[in-house]
PDB file of C-alpha atoms and ligand atoms in Angstrom:
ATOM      1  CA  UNK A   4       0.000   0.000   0.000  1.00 58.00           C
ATOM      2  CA  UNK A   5       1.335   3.704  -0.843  1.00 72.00           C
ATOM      3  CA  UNK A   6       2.367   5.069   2.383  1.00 79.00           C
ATOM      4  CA  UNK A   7       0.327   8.666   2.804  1.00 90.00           C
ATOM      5  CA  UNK A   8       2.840  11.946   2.459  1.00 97.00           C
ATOM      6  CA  UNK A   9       3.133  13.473   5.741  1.00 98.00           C
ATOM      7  CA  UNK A  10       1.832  17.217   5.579  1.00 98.00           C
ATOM      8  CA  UNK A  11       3.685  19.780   7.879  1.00 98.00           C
ATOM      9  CA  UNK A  12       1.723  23.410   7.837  1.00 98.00           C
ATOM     10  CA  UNK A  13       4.051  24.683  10.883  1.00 98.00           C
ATOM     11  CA  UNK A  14       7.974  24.961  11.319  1.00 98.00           C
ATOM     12  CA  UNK A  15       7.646  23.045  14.405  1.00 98.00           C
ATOM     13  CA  UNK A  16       5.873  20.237  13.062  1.00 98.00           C
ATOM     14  CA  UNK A  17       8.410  20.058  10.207  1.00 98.00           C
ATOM     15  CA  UNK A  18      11.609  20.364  12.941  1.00 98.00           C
ATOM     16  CA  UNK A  19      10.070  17.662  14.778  1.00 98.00           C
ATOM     17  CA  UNK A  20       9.977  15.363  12.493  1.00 98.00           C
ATOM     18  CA  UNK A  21      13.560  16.094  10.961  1.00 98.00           C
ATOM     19  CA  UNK A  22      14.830  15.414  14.490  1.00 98.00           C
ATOM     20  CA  UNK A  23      13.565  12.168  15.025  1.00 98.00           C
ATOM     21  CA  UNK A  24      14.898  11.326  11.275  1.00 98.00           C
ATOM     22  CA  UNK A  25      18.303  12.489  12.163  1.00 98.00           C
ATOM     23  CA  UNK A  26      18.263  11.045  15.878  1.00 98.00           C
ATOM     24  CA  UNK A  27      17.325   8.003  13.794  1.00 98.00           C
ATOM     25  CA  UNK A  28      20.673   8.295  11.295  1.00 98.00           C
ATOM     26  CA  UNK A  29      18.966   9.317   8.788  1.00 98.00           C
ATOM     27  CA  UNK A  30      19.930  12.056   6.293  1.00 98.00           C
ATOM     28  CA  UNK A  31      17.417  14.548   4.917  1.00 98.00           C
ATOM     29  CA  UNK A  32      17.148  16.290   1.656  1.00 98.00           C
ATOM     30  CA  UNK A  33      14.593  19.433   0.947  1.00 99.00           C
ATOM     31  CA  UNK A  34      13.270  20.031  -2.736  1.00 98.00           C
ATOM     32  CA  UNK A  35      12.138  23.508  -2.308  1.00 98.00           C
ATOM     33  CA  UNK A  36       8.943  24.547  -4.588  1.00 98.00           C
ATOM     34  CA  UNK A  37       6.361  26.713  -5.332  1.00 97.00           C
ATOM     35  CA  UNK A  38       4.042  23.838  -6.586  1.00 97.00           C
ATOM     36  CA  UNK A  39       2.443  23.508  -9.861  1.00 95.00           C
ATOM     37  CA  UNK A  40       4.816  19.938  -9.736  1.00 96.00           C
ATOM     38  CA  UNK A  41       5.513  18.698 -13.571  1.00 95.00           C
ATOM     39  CA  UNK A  42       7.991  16.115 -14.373  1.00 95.00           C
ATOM     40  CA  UNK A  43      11.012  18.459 -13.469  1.00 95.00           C
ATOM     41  CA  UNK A  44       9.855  18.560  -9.967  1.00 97.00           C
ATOM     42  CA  UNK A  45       9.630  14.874 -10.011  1.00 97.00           C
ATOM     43  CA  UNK A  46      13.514  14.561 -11.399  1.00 97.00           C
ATOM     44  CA  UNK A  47      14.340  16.865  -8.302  1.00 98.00           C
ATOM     45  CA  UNK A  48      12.944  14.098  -5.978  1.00 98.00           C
ATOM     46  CA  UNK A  49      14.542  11.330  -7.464  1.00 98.00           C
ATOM     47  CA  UNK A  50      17.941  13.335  -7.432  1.00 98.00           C
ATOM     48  CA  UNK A  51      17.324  14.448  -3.460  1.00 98.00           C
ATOM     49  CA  UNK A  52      16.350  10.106  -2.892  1.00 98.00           C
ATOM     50  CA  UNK A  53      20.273   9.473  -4.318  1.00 98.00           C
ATOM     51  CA  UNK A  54      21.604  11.726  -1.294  1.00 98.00           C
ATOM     52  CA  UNK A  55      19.117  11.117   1.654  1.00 98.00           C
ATOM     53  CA  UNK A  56      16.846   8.554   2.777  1.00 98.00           C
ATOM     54  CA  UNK A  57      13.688  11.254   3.788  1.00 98.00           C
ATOM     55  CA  UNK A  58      13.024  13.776   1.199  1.00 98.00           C
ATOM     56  CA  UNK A  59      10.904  17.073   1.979  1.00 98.00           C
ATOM     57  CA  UNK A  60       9.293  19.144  -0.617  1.00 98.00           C
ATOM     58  CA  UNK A  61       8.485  22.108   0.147  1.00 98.00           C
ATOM     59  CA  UNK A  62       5.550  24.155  -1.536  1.00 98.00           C
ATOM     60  CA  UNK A  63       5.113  27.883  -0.861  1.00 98.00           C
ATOM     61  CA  UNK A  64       4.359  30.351  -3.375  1.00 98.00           C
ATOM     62  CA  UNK A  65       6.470  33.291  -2.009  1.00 98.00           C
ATOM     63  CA  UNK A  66       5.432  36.240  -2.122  1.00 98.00           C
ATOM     64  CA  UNK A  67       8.528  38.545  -1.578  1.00 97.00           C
ATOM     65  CA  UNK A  68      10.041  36.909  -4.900  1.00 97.00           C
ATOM     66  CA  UNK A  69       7.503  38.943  -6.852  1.00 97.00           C
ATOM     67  CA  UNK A  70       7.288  42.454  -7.894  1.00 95.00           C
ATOM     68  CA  UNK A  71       3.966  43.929  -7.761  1.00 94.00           C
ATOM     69  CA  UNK A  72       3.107  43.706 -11.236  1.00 92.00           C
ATOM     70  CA  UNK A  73       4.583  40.258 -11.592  1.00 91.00           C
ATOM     71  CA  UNK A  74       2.102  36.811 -11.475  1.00 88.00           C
ATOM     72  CA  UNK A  75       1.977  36.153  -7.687  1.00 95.00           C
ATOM     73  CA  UNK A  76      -1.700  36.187  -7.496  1.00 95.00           C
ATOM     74  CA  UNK A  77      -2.284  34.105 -10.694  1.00 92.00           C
ATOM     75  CA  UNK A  78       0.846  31.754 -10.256  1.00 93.00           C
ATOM     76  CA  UNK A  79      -0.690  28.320 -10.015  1.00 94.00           C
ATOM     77  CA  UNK A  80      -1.615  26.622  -6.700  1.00 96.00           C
ATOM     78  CA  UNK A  81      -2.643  22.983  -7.092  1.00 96.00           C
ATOM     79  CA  UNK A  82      -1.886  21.854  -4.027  1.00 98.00           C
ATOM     80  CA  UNK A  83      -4.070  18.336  -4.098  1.00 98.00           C
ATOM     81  CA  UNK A  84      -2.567  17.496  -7.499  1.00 98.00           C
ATOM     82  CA  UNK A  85       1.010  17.958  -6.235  1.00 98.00           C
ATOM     83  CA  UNK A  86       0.214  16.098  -3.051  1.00 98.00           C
ATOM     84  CA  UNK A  87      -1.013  13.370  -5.139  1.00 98.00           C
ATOM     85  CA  UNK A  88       1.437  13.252  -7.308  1.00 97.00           C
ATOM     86  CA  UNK A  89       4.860  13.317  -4.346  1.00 98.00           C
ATOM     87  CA  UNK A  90       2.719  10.462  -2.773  1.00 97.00           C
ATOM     88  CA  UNK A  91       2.476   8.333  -6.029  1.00 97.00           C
ATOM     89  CA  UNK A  92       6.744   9.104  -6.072  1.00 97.00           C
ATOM     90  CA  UNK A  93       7.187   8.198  -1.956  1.00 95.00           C
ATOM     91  CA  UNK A  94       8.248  12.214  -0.744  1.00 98.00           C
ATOM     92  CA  UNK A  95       8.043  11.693   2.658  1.00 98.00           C
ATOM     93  CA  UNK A  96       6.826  14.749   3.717  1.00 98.00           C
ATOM     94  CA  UNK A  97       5.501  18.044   1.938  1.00 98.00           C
ATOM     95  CA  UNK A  98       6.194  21.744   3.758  1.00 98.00           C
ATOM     96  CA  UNK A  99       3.196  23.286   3.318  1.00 98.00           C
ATOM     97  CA  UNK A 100       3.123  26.907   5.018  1.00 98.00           C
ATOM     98  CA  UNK A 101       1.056  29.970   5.292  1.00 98.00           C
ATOM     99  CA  UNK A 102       2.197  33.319   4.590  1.00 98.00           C
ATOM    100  CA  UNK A 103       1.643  34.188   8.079  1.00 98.00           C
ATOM    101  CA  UNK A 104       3.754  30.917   9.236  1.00 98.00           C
ATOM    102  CA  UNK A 105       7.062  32.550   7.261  1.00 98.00           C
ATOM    103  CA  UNK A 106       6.381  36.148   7.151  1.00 98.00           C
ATOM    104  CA  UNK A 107       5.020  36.527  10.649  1.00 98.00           C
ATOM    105  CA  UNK A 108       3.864  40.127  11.686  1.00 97.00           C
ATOM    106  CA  UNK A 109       6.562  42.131  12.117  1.00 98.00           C
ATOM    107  CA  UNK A 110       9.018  40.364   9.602  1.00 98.00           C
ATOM    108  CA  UNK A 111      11.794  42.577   8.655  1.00 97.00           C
ATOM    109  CA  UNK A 112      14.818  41.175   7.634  1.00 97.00           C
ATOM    110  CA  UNK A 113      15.944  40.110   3.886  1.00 95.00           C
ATOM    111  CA  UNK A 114      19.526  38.889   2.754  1.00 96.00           C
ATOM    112  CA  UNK A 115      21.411  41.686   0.428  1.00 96.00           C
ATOM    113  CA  UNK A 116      23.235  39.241  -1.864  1.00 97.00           C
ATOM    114  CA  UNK A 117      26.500  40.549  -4.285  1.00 94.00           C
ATOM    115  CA  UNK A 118      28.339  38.216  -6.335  1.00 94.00           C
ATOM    116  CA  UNK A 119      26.104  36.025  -8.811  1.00 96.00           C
ATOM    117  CA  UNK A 120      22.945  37.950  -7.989  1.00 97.00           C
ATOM    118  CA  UNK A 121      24.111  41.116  -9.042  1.00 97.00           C
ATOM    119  CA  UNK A 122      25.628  40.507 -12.891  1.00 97.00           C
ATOM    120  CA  UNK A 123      22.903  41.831 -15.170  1.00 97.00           C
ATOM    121  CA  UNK A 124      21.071  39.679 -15.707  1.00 98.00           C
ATOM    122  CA  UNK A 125      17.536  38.441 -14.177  1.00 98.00           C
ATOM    123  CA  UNK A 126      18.849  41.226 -11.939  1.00 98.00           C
ATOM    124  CA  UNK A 127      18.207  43.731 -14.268  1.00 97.00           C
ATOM    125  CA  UNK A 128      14.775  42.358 -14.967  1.00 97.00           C
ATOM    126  CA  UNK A 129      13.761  41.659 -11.383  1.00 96.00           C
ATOM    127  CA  UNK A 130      15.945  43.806  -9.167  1.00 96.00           C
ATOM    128  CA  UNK A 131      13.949  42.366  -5.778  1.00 96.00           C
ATOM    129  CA  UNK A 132      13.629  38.911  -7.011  1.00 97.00           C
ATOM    130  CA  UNK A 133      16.866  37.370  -5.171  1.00 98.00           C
ATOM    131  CA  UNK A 134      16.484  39.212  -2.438  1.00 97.00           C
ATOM    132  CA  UNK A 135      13.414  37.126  -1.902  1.00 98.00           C
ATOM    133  CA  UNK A 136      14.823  34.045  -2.874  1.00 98.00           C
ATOM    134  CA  UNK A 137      17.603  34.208  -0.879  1.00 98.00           C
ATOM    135  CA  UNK A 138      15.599  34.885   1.730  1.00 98.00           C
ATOM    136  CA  UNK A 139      12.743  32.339   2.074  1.00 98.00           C
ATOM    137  CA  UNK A 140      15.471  29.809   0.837  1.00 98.00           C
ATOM    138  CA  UNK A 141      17.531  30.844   4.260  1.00 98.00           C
ATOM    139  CA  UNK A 142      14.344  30.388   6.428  1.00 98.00           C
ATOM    140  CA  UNK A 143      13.532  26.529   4.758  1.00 98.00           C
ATOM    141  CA  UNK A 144      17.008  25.733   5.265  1.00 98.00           C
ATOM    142  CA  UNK A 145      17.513  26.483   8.827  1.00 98.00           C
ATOM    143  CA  UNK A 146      13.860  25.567   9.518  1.00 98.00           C
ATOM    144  CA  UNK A 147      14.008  22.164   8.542  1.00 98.00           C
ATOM    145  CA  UNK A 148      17.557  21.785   9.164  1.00 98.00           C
ATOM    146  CA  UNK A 149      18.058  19.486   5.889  1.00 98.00           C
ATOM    147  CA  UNK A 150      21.122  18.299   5.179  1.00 98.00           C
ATOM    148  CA  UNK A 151      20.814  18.908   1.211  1.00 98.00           C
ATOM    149  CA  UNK A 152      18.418  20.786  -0.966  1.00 98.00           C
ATOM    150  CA  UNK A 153      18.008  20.253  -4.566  1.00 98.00           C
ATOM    151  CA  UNK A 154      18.078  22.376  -7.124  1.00 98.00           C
ATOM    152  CA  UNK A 155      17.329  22.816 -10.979  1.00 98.00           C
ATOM    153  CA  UNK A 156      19.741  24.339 -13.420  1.00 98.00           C
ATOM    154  CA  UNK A 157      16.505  25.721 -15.262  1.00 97.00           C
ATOM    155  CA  UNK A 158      16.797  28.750 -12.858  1.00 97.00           C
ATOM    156  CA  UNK A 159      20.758  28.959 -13.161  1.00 98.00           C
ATOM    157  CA  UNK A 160      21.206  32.351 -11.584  1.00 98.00           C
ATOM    158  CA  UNK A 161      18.928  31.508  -8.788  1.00 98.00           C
ATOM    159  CA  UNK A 162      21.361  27.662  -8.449  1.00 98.00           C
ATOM    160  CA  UNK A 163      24.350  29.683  -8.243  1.00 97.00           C
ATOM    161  CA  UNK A 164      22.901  32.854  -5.793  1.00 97.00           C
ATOM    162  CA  UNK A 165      21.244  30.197  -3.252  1.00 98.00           C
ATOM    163  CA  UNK A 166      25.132  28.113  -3.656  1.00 97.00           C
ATOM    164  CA  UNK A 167      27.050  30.895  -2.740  1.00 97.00           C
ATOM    165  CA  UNK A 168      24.829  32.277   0.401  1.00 98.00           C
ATOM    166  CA  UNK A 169      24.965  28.913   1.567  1.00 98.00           C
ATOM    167  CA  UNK A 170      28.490  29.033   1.319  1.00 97.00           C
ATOM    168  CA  UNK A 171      29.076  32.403   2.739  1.00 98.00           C
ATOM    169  CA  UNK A 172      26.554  32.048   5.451  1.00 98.00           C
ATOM    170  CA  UNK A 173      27.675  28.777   6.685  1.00 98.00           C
ATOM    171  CA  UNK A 174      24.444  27.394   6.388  1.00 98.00           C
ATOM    172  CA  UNK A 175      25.148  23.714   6.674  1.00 97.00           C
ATOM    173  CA  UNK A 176      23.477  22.149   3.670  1.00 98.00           C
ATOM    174  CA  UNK A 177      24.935  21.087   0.358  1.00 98.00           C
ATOM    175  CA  UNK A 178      22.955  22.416  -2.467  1.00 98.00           C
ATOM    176  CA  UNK A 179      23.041  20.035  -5.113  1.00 98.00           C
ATOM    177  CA  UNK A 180      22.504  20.830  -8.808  1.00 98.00           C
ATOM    178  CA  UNK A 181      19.926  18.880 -11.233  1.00 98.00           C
ATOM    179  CA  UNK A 182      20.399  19.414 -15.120  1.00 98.00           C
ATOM    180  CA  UNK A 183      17.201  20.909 -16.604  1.00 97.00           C
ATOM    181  CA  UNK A 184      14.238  18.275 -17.386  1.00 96.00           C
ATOM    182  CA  UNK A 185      12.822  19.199 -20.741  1.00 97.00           C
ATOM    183  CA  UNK A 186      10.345  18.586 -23.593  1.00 97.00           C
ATOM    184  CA  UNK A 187      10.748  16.015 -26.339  1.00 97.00           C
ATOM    185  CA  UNK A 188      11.018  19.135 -28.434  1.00 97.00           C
ATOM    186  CA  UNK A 189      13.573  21.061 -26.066  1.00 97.00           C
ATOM    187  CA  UNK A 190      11.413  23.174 -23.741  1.00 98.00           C
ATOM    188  CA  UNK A 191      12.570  23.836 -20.290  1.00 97.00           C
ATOM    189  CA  UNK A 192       9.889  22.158 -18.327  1.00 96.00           C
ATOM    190  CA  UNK A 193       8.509  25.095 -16.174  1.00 95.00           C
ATOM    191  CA  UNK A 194       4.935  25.714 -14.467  1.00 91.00           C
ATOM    192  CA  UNK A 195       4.696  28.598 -16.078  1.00 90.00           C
ATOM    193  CA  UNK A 196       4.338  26.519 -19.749  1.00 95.00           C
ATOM    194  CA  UNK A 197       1.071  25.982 -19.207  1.00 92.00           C
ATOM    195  CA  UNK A 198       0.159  29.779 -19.578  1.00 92.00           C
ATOM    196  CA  UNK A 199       1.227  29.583 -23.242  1.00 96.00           C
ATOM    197  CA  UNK A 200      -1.092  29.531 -26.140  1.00 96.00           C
ATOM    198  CA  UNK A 201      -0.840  26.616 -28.984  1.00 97.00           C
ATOM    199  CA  UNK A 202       0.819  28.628 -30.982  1.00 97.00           C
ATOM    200  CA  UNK A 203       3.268  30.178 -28.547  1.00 97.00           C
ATOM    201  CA  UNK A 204       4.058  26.684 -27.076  1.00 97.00           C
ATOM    202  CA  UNK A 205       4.955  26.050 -30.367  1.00 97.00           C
ATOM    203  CA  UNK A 206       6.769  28.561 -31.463  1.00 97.00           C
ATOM    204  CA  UNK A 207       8.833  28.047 -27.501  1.00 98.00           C
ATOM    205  CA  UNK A 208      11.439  25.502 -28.723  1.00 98.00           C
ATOM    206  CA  UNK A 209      12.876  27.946 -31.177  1.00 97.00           C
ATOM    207  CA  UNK A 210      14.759  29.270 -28.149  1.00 97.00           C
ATOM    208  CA  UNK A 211      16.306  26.272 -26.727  1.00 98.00           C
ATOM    209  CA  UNK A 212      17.152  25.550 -30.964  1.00 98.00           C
ATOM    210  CA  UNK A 213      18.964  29.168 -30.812  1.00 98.00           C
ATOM    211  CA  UNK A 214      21.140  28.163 -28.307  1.00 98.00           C
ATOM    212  CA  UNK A 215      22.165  24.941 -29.095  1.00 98.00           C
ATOM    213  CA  UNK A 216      23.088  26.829 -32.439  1.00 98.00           C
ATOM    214  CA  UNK A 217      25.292  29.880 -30.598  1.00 98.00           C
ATOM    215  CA  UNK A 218      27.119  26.797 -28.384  1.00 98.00           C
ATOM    216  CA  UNK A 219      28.159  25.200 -31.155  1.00 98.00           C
ATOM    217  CA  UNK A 220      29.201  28.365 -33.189  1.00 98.00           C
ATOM    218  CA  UNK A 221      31.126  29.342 -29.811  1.00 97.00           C
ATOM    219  CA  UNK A 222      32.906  26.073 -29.589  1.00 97.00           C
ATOM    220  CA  UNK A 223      33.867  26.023 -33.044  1.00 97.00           C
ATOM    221  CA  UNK A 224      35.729  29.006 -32.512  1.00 95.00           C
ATOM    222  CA  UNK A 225      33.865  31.795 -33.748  1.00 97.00           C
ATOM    223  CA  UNK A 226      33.937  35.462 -32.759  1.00 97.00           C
ATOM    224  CA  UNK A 227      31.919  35.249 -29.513  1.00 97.00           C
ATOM    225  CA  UNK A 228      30.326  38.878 -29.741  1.00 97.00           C
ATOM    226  CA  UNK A 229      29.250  37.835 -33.348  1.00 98.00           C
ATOM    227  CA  UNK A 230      27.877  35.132 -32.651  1.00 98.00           C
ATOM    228  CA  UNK A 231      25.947  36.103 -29.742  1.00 98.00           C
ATOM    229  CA  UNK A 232      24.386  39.335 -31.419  1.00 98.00           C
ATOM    230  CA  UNK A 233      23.590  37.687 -34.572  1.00 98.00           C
ATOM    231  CA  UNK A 234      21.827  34.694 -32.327  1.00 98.00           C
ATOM    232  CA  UNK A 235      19.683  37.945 -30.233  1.00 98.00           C
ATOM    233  CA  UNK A 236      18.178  39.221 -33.718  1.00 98.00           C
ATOM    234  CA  UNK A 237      17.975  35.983 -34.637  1.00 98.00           C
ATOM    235  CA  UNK A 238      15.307  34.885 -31.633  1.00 98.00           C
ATOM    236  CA  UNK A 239      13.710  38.704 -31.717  1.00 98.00           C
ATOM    237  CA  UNK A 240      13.252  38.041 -35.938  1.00 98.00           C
ATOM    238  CA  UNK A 241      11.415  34.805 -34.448  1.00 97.00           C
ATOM    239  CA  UNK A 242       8.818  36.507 -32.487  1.00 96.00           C
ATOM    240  CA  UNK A 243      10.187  36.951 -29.131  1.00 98.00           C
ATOM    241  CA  UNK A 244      10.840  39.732 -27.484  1.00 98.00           C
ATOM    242  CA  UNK A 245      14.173  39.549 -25.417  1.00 98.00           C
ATOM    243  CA  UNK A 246      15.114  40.572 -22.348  1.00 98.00           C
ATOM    244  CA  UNK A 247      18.827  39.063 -22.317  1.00 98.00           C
ATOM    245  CA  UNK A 248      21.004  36.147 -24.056  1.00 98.00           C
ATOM    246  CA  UNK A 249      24.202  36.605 -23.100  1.00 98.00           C
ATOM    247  CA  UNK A 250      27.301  34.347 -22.533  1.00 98.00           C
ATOM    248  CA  UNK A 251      28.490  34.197 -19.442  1.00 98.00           C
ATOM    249  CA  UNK A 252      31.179  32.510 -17.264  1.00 97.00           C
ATOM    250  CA  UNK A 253      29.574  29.337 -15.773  1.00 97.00           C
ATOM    251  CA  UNK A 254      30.430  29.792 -12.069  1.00 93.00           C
ATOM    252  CA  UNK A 255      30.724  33.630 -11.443  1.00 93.00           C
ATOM    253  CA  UNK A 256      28.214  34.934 -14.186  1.00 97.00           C
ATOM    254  CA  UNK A 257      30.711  37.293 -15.014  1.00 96.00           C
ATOM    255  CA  UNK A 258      30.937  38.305 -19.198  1.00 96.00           C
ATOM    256  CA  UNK A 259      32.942  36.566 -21.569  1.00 97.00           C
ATOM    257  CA  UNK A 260      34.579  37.542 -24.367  1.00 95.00           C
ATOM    258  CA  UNK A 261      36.055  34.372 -25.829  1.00 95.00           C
ATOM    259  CA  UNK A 262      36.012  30.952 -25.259  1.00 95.00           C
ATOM    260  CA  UNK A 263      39.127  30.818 -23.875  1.00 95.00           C
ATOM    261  CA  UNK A 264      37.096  32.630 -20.888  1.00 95.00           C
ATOM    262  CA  UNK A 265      35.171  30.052 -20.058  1.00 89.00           C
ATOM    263  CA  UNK A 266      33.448  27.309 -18.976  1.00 97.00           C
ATOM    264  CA  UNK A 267      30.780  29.503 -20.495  1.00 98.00           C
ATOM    265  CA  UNK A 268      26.825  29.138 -19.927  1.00 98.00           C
ATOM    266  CA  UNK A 269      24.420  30.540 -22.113  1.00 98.00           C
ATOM    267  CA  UNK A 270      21.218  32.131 -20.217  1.00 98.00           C
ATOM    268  CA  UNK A 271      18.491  33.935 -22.246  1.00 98.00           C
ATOM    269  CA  UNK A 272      15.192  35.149 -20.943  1.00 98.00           C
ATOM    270  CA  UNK A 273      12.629  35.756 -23.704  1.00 98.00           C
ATOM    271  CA  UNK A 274       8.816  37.434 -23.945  1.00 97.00           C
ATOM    272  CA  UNK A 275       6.048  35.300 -26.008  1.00 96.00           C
ATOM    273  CA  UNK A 276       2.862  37.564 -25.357  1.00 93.00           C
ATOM    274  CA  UNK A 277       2.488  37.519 -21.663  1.00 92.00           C
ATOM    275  CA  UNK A 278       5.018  34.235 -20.848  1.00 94.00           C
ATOM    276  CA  UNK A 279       8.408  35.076 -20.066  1.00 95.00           C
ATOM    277  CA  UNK A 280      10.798  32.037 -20.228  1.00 97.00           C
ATOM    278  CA  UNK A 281      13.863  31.482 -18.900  1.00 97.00           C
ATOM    279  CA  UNK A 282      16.625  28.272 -19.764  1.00 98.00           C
ATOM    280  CA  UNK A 283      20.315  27.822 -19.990  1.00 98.00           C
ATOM    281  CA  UNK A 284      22.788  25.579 -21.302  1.00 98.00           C
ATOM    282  CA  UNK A 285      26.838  24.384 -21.387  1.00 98.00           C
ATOM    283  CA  UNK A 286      28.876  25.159 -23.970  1.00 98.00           C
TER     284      UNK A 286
HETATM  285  O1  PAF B 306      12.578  27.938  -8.007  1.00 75.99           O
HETATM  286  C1  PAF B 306      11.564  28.098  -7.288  1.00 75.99           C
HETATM  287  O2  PAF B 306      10.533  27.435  -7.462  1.00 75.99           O
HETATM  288  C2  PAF B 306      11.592  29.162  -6.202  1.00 75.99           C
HETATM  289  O3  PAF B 306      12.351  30.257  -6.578  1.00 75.99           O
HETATM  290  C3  PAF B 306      12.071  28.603  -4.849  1.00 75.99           C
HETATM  291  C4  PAF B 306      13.483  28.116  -4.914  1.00 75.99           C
HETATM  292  C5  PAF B 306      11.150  27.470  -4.410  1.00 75.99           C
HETATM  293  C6  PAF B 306      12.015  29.704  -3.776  1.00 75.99           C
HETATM  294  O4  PAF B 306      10.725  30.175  -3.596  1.00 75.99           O
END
């Protein structure tokens, strides 16, 4: 019989358990989420059942990630789906909060973040968005006191801000990467996909296509600015409308300018009507 997910709504509930789990040996790992679970969620659990033998997934649509015009209030919640769905896979627990459980009255503190959070790039898009992150990421860690978290190479920027305040804070978890889970046809799996159209889910792909094209122009040796700029009017001629794609050095975000500079990672972050997308990839 499928054992039934635990649901924790309160920190304490959540610390309790993790205590008798570690009294017990046992190593935990935290999948943090804001729901809307698709198969790239599911990879994340797998990956977090390699490194620990309880796995925690969190879901909390946070609200200080957000700007004010962005889609907090219409982001998806479908909280019995995803609860049916991490039973079906054997999470053992889900981290279910309120908005009052982690931003209590009063709350006033958020972690300034340099480094990888501040290089230009969903930075310059969403100038409060890490700050956020970095934040509610801080709280689940030392909440549930997890020894790893898992995290998706989909959001890049946000894998390599949430590595290095781990790091610098001493945090005591090892944040482990996942490569991106996508579409037969190339599409970053993302819960925002299913606010596309037909026609501008099909027309999505293009962008994964346009990188896979600058990579390999890059690692055949051509002029790097070239290439890139000629790949950006390339995805606007398309239909998108672009808010970056830009190479970048893989660990420290910083620019490139050959790719002798590398390891280099290509991030772009692209308009179709209303859906913003975001992916990544090696060169
Ligand atoms: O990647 C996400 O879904 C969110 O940014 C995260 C890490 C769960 C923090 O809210």
């Amino acid at each position: 019989m499928m054992a039934e997910v635990a649901v924790f709504e309160t920190v304490a509930a959540m610390r309790a358990a993790v205590a008798g789990w570690h009294a017990a040996g046992e190593a935990v790992a935290l999948v943090p989420t804001m729901g809307a679970l698709h198969d790239g969620h599911v990879a994340l659990v797998a990956e977090a059942r390699k490194h620990a033998r309880r796995v925690i997934v969190s879901i909390f649509v946070n609200p200080t990630q957000f700007a004010p015009h962005e889609d907090f209030k219409k982001y998806p919640r479908t909280f019995e789906g995803d609860r049916a769905r991490l039973e079906a896979i054997g999470a053992d627990a889900i981290f279910f909060p309120s908005v009052e459980e982690m931003y209590p009255a009063g709350f006033a503190t958020r972690v300034l973040l340099l480094g990888p959070a501040a290089v230009g790039l969903e930075d310059r898009f969403r100038p409060t968005h890490f700050e956020g992150v970095a934040t509610i990421c801080c709280k689940l860690f030392t909440q549930s006191r997890a020894d790893f978290a898992v995290f998706g190479e989909k959001d890049y920027q946000q894998l390599q801000v949430v590595t290095r305040m781990a790091r610098d804070l001493d945090l005591g978890i090892t944040i482990v990467p996942l490569a991106t889970i996508r579409e037969a046809d190339g599409l970053a799996m993302s819960s925002r996909n299913r606010y596309l159209a037909p026609e501008e889910r099909a027309l999505a792909p293009a962008l994964h296509q346009a990188m896979q094209a600058l990579a390999a122009r890059i690692r055949n040796g051509e002029p790097l600015a070239v290439a890139v700029s000629e790949t950006q009017m390339q995805v606007i001629g398309a239909g998108f409308e672009l808010d970056y794609l830009e190479a970048r050095h893989a660990w420290t975000l910083a620019p490139v300018t050959a790719l002798a500079d590398g390891p280099i990672r290509i991030l772009v972050a692209a308009r179709i009507g209303a859906t913003r997308l975001i992916d990544n990839i090696a060169v």
